[in-house]
Short mmCIF file of C-alpha atoms in Angstrom, two decimals:
data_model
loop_
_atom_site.label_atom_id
_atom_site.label_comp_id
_atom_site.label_asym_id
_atom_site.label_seq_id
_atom_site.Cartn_x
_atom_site.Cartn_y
_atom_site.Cartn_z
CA UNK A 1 133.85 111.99 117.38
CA UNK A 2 134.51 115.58 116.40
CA UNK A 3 132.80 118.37 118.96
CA UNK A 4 131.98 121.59 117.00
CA UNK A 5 131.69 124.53 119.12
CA UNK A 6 128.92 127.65 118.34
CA UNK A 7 129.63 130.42 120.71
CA UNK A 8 128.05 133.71 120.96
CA UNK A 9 128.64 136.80 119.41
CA UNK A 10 127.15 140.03 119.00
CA UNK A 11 124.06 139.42 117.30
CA UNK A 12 121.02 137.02 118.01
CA UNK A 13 120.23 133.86 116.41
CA UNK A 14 116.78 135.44 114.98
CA UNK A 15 118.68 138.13 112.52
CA UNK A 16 120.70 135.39 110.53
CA UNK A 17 119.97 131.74 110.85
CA UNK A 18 123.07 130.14 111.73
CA UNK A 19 121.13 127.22 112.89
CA UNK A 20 119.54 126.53 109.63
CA UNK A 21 122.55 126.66 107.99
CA UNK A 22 124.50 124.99 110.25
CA UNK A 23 121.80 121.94 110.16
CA UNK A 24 122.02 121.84 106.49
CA UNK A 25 125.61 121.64 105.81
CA UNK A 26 126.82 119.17 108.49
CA UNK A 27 125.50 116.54 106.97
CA UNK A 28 127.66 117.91 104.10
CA UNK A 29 130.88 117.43 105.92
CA UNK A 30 133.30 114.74 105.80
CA UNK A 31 133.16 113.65 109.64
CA UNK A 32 131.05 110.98 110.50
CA UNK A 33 130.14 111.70 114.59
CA UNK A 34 130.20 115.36 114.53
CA UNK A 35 128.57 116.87 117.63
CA UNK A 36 127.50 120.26 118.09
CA UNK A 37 128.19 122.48 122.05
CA UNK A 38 126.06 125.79 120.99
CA UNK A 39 126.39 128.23 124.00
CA UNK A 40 123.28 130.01 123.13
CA UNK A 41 122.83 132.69 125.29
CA UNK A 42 119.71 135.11 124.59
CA UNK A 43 118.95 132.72 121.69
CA UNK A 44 118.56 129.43 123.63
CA UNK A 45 114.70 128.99 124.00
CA UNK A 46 114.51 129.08 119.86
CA UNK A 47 117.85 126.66 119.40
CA UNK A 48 116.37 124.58 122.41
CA UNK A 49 113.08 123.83 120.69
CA UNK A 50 114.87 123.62 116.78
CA UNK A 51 117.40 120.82 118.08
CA UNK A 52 114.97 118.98 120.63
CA UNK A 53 114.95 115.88 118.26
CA UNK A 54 118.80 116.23 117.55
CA UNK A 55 120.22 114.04 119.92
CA UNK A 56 124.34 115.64 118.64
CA UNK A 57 123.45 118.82 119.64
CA UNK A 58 123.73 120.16 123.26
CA UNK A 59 122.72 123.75 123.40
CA UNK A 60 123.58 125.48 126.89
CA UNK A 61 122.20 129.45 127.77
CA UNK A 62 125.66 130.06 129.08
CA UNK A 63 128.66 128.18 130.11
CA UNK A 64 131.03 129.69 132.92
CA UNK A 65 134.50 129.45 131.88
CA UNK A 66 133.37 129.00 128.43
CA UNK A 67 137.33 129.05 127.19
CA UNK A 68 137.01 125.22 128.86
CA UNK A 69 134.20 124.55 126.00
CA UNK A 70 136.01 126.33 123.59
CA UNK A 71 139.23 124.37 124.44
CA UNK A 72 137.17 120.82 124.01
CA UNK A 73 135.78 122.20 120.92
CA UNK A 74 138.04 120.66 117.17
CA UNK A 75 136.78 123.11 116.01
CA UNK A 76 134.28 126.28 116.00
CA UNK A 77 132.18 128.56 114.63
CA UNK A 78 131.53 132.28 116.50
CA UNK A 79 128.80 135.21 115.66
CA UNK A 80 132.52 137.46 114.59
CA UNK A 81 132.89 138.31 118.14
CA UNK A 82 135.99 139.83 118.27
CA UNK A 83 137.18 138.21 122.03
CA UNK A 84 135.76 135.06 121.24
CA UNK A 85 137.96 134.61 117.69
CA UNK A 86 141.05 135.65 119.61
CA UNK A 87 139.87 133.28 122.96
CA UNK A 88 139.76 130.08 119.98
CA UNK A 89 142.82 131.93 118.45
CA UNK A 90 145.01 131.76 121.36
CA UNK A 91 143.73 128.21 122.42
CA UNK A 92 144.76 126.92 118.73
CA UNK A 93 140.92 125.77 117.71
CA UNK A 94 140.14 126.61 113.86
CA UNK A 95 137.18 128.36 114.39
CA UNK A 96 135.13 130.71 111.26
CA UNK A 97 134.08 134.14 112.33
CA UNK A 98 130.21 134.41 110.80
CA UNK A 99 129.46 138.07 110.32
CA UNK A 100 125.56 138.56 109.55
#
Protein backbone atom coordinates (compact mmCIF):
# COMPACT_ATOMS: atom_id res chain seq x y z
CA UNK A 1 0.00 0.00 0.00
CA UNK A 2 1.16 3.55 -0.62
CA UNK A 3 -0.30 6.30 2.13
CA UNK A 4 -0.60 9.76 0.46
CA UNK A 5 -0.61 12.51 2.83
CA UNK A 6 -2.93 16.03 2.26
CA UNK A 7 -1.98 18.45 4.90
CA UNK A 8 -3.14 21.89 5.40
CA UNK A 9 -2.08 25.00 4.17
CA UNK A 10 -3.13 28.42 4.02
CA UNK A 11 -6.19 28.37 2.16
CA UNK A 12 -9.54 26.34 2.54
CA UNK A 13 -10.65 23.47 0.63
CA UNK A 14 -13.81 25.61 -0.76
CA UNK A 15 -11.47 28.23 -2.89
CA UNK A 16 -9.72 25.44 -5.06
CA UNK A 17 -10.93 21.90 -5.11
CA UNK A 18 -8.11 19.84 -4.28
CA UNK A 19 -10.45 17.11 -3.46
CA UNK A 20 -11.97 16.93 -6.83
CA UNK A 21 -8.90 16.81 -8.35
CA UNK A 22 -7.28 14.70 -6.19
CA UNK A 23 -10.34 12.05 -6.65
CA UNK A 24 -9.97 12.25 -10.31
CA UNK A 25 -6.40 11.64 -10.88
CA UNK A 26 -5.65 8.81 -8.41
CA UNK A 27 -7.22 6.52 -10.21
CA UNK A 28 -4.77 7.84 -12.87
CA UNK A 29 -1.73 6.78 -10.99
CA UNK A 30 0.33 3.81 -11.28
CA UNK A 31 -0.12 2.42 -7.57
CA UNK A 32 -2.59 -0.02 -7.03
CA UNK A 33 -3.59 0.45 -2.93
CA UNK A 34 -3.05 4.06 -2.64
CA UNK A 35 -4.62 5.49 0.53
CA UNK A 36 -5.27 8.94 1.27
CA UNK A 37 -4.48 10.69 5.44
CA UNK A 38 -6.12 14.33 4.63
CA UNK A 39 -5.62 16.43 7.86
CA UNK A 40 -8.43 18.67 7.06
CA UNK A 41 -8.63 21.19 9.45
CA UNK A 42 -11.38 24.05 8.86
CA UNK A 43 -12.31 22.04 5.73
CA UNK A 44 -13.21 18.67 7.35
CA UNK A 45 -17.10 18.72 7.53
CA UNK A 46 -17.09 19.20 3.42
CA UNK A 47 -14.07 16.41 2.85
CA UNK A 48 -15.93 14.29 5.60
CA UNK A 49 -19.21 14.13 3.70
CA UNK A 50 -17.29 14.04 -0.14
CA UNK A 51 -15.20 10.82 0.97
CA UNK A 52 -17.96 9.10 3.26
CA UNK A 53 -18.26 6.25 0.61
CA UNK A 54 -14.37 6.15 0.06
CA UNK A 55 -13.36 3.60 2.27
CA UNK A 56 -9.01 4.74 1.28
CA UNK A 57 -9.53 7.92 2.55
CA UNK A 58 -9.25 8.88 6.28
CA UNK A 59 -9.80 12.54 6.72
CA UNK A 60 -8.88 13.83 10.38
CA UNK A 61 -9.78 17.85 11.59
CA UNK A 62 -6.33 17.89 13.06
CA UNK A 63 -3.65 15.54 14.01
CA UNK A 64 -1.24 16.47 17.03
CA UNK A 65 2.21 15.87 16.09
CA UNK A 66 1.19 15.88 12.58
CA UNK A 67 5.18 15.52 11.48
CA UNK A 68 4.30 11.63 12.77
CA UNK A 69 1.56 11.59 9.77
CA UNK A 70 3.69 13.33 7.60
CA UNK A 71 6.60 10.90 8.36
CA UNK A 72 4.11 7.69 7.54
CA UNK A 73 3.06 9.51 4.54
CA UNK A 74 5.27 8.03 0.75
CA UNK A 75 4.38 10.72 -0.22
CA UNK A 76 2.31 14.17 -0.02
CA UNK A 77 0.58 16.83 -1.24
CA UNK A 78 0.34 20.41 0.95
CA UNK A 79 -1.96 23.75 0.29
CA UNK A 80 2.06 25.57 -0.43
CA UNK A 81 2.38 26.05 3.19
CA UNK A 82 5.64 27.13 3.57
CA UNK A 83 6.43 25.04 7.20
CA UNK A 84 4.67 22.19 6.07
CA UNK A 85 6.95 21.77 2.57
CA UNK A 86 10.05 22.22 4.68
CA UNK A 87 8.43 19.74 7.75
CA UNK A 88 8.05 16.85 4.48
CA UNK A 89 11.39 18.41 3.24
CA UNK A 90 13.40 17.70 6.19
CA UNK A 91 11.63 14.27 6.87
CA UNK A 92 12.66 13.19 3.11
CA UNK A 93 8.75 12.64 1.86
CA UNK A 94 8.26 13.92 -1.92
CA UNK A 95 5.53 15.99 -1.33
CA UNK A 96 3.94 18.86 -4.29
CA UNK A 97 3.29 22.29 -2.94
CA UNK A 98 -0.44 23.20 -4.57
CA UNK A 99 -0.69 26.96 -4.73
CA UNK A 100 -4.46 28.02 -5.57
Amino acid sequence: ATVLGVFPGSWQEAQTPLADVLEAALPLLDLPNVYVVWIAGDDVDRLREKFAMKPRFLVREYEDPIDAWMAASDLAITKCNRKSAFELLRLGVPSVAISW
